[in-house]
Amino acid sequence: MKIKTYILSFFLIAIQFSVCFSQDELPPIEVFTTKDYNAGNQNWSITQADNRYVYVANNKGLLEFNGAVWTLYNSPNETVMRSVKAINERIYTGCYMEFGYWSHNQFGTLDYTSISKTLQQPLIEDEQFWNIIGVDDWVLFQSLNRIYIYNISNQTIKVIECETEIVKMYKVGNSIYFQKYGKGLFKLENGLPKLVSNHEVLKSSRIVNVFQQGQSLLIHTQSEGLFVYSNDELRKWNIPANVQLSDFTIYSSIQLKDNSFALGTISNGLLHLTEDGIINYSISHEDGLGNNTVLSLMEDVDNNIWLGLDNGVNCVNITSPFRIYNDIKGDLGTVYCSAVYNGNLYLGTNQGLFYKKEDSSEAFKFIKGTKGQVWCLRVVNEQLFCGHNIGTYVVENDSAQLVSNVQGTWDIQPIKDAENLLLQGNYNGLNILEKTSLGWTFRNKIEGFNNSSKYFEQSQNNEILVSHEYKGVFKIKVDEALTKVIKLTKDSTVDKGYNSSLVKFNNSIFYAYKKGVFKYDSENSTFQRDSIYSKLFNEQNYTSGKLIAHQNTNRLWSFSDKELNYLTPGKLSHIPEIHSIALPSSLRNEMTGYENISYLYGQKYLLGSSSGYIVVDLEKLKERKFKIDINTIKMSALDGDQSAIDKSVSGNFENKENNLTFSYSISEFNRYSEAEYQYQLKGIYDNWSSWSNHSEESFKNLPYGNYTFNVRGRVGNTITTNVASYNFTIAKPWYITNTMIVLYVLGVALFSFFMHNVYKNYYKKQREKLLERTQRELDLKKLENEQQLMAFENEKLQQDIDNKNRELAISTMSLIKKNEFLNSIKDELKAAQEGKGLKPVIKIIDKNLNNTDDWKLFQEAFNNADKDFLKKIKAKHPSLTPNDLRLCAYLRLNLSSKEIAPLLNISPRSVEVKRYRLRKKMELEHDVSLTNYILDL
């Protein structure tokens, strides 16, 4: 009997082992590689601070993760960092020959303070610090040889020496335990070690961790399993997982808040052990874990499990409402549809139809004969139908029977009041399946409509609506026998739409595309936009108009870029309620236009993806609150080096320090939650920016002024409870500061005064010049007038001269004529001289010819016409006689000898003689003309 019991127990354990280690639906895993955090491979310890930041002891130093960005702080002495523990505001770390703490400065970065350097005694050579624990006002640092107890209040350090290796130190409640290898388990009491148990197991087996279990201690060893220590007795913890655990080497372990356990192995990844000792799932590298060697474990405030791996850091969202089946090897392909039928879970993919037992961890099995594209799975009248690229199948357990070879069965629907008939949409239009005594079979095609019928719904009075995303919505009236189309029309009240769909929900037909959801009015044969249903998605987040109705749960599902939405009836009114699940399309990894979600059981739904599927548990969806923080602020001049800014006080920057970079984050570590940010810079950009997943924003070359930087975030549709802000001022450039403005005013005033004087002097000089010029112009005008007057006078004189000359000429000619006349009379009288009485007459004539009065009259006229000539020639030639002057006067008049002769009452020959004598008196050269000489004087 005992043998049978042992065999049965072993068999049950083996089944449990098989179930657990074939587990396929796993919690989401966030994988961080060395490229993500830019540090070393190994991560020895993990902790979380009060601000939700995660800190990791890495080979290169201390890693800080704020939910958006990793930051590496190099080890103080450039050695491997082995331990880290966040206690209050400090981050305590231990490494090779050094331990101390880090604290945030006013710039948002960490500064290191060494504790080991304050020791009164030196460290042991090559000493490393592997563990840190905080208890009340003390912090304990454990190396392999000592435990250092640091008092935070008075900064004193107590050292506990150990003659053998200290394997590890453990915190159980407020008590501290540690294992001395080869000695057993000890407890610190009053600062001194006290032996708890020197059981052989505790001396020879390395203890990974110690937990409280009621009044007992639960001791987890590296390779011997778990033991319970109670009443000075150590016994093996009798749990179903003991057989499996014996095959693993456990390196790290923690007890979770739900009293279950997370176990990190050396080469098999992570094990999750329930409170009852059952391994309900394991995660290894094949399941998506970054590495199979788990060096450290930590549960954060959101119940995520953080794994420090031999190569990378992972975060497992064990309380996530999502469970992931990851088709790593690609055996399934893209899931286009799914269904639960007769205790089996069926998946229709692009590679065929697969199934497994519902709620089992066994592998999916391919159903023979279904290779190829599966379009739909429908349970109709308790029968599972499979719409396939090559036709329609009826599925039963692990077999599928082809009942129609009409290619491309998009969907299958029952026909009202005709249980033995089914309506299916195919590549070639609409077709009818009929159930006979031999089973389901193809009956006929509905003639008259040959368009592909991916989406179709039955309305009233034999009317069928078909949606074609490239052609629009068709309204088809068929005959009673469902054999042919009587009337075919195209609906004009809605447009065609890419990735549009048609669905019946709560006995109403809805058409959905980018512009909203439209409800069909069968009485008026029109579509009307439904304002409530249209809230399922909007144009900005639109990816697909695919709607999926679950009549049994009364839910209508839709898919958008940022979330998964579903509509349910209102609880207190007839107005439906819309619920959103923060699951963006980038993480759903679905085939757009072929989105699919099916009901499993309870509140669980299966969402198909291109790499497996996601199980969504609506019961685990909880409203959460998020907080955003500004992590660092950096400032620089243009193209200069950045410097950190004290974010706790308002900033006052020089004008050239006008380039600022803000980094901010939401400490959210859920693999399927996407944090987005929105900022506002009051003073220049008063409107909020668009939502973005960038956790840093830079502003270049900001003008002077007062600014307030605001940033908020959201996870899914949940906006952060706070808006993080920072106020700062950028000074004016030096040339427009208040001092410079005063100087400018003074300068302008002085310049104005100077210019006033300059212009005053200038205009004074200009006035003087103007007056001078005016006076000069007046003088010139006067001179001109005088000259003009003189000209007038000269002209008058010239006229007088001309008149005198004319008078002189007339007088001269008169004398010449008179003398010539007298001479002619005289000559005539001489010729008639015979008469004695003529001599008196001749004497009278001679007297008139030699009349001096004529000469005086001539002389007076000559002097009037040519003033001072006679004086000048007399002055030049004093020897001239009056007769000579008289001859000169006649020559001045340019008279010829012949003309002069009558005037002198001599012959022309005598005139020539006189001219000759006159030349001699004037001592003129032979070649000088006498007349010209006299004319030139």
mmCIF file of C-alpha atoms in Angstrom, residues 750-763:
data_model
loop_
_atom_site.group_PDB
_atom_site.id
_atom_site.type_symbol
_atom_site.label_atom_id
_atom_site.label_comp_id
_atom_site.label_asym_id
_atom_site.label_seq_id
_atom_site.Cartn_x
_atom_site.Cartn_y
_atom_site.Cartn_z
ATOM 1 C CA LEU A 750 24.370 114.205 -24.084
ATOM 2 C CA PHE A 751 24.433 113.469 -27.752
ATOM 3 C CA SER A 752 21.283 115.541 -28.229
ATOM 4 C CA PHE A 753 22.830 118.371 -26.234
ATOM 5 C CA PHE A 754 26.039 118.054 -28.199
ATOM 6 C CA MET A 755 24.189 117.864 -31.478
ATOM 7 C CA HIS A 756 22.037 120.797 -30.429
ATOM 8 C CA ASN A 757 25.148 122.874 -29.869
ATOM 9 C CA VAL A 758 26.733 121.528 -33.019
ATOM 10 C CA TYR A 759 23.663 122.365 -35.037
ATOM 11 C CA LYS A 760 23.312 125.681 -33.248
ATOM 12 C CA ASN A 761 26.872 126.604 -34.137
ATOM 13 C CA TYR A 762 26.407 125.122 -37.544
ATOM 14 C CA TYR A 763 23.264 127.100 -38.221
#
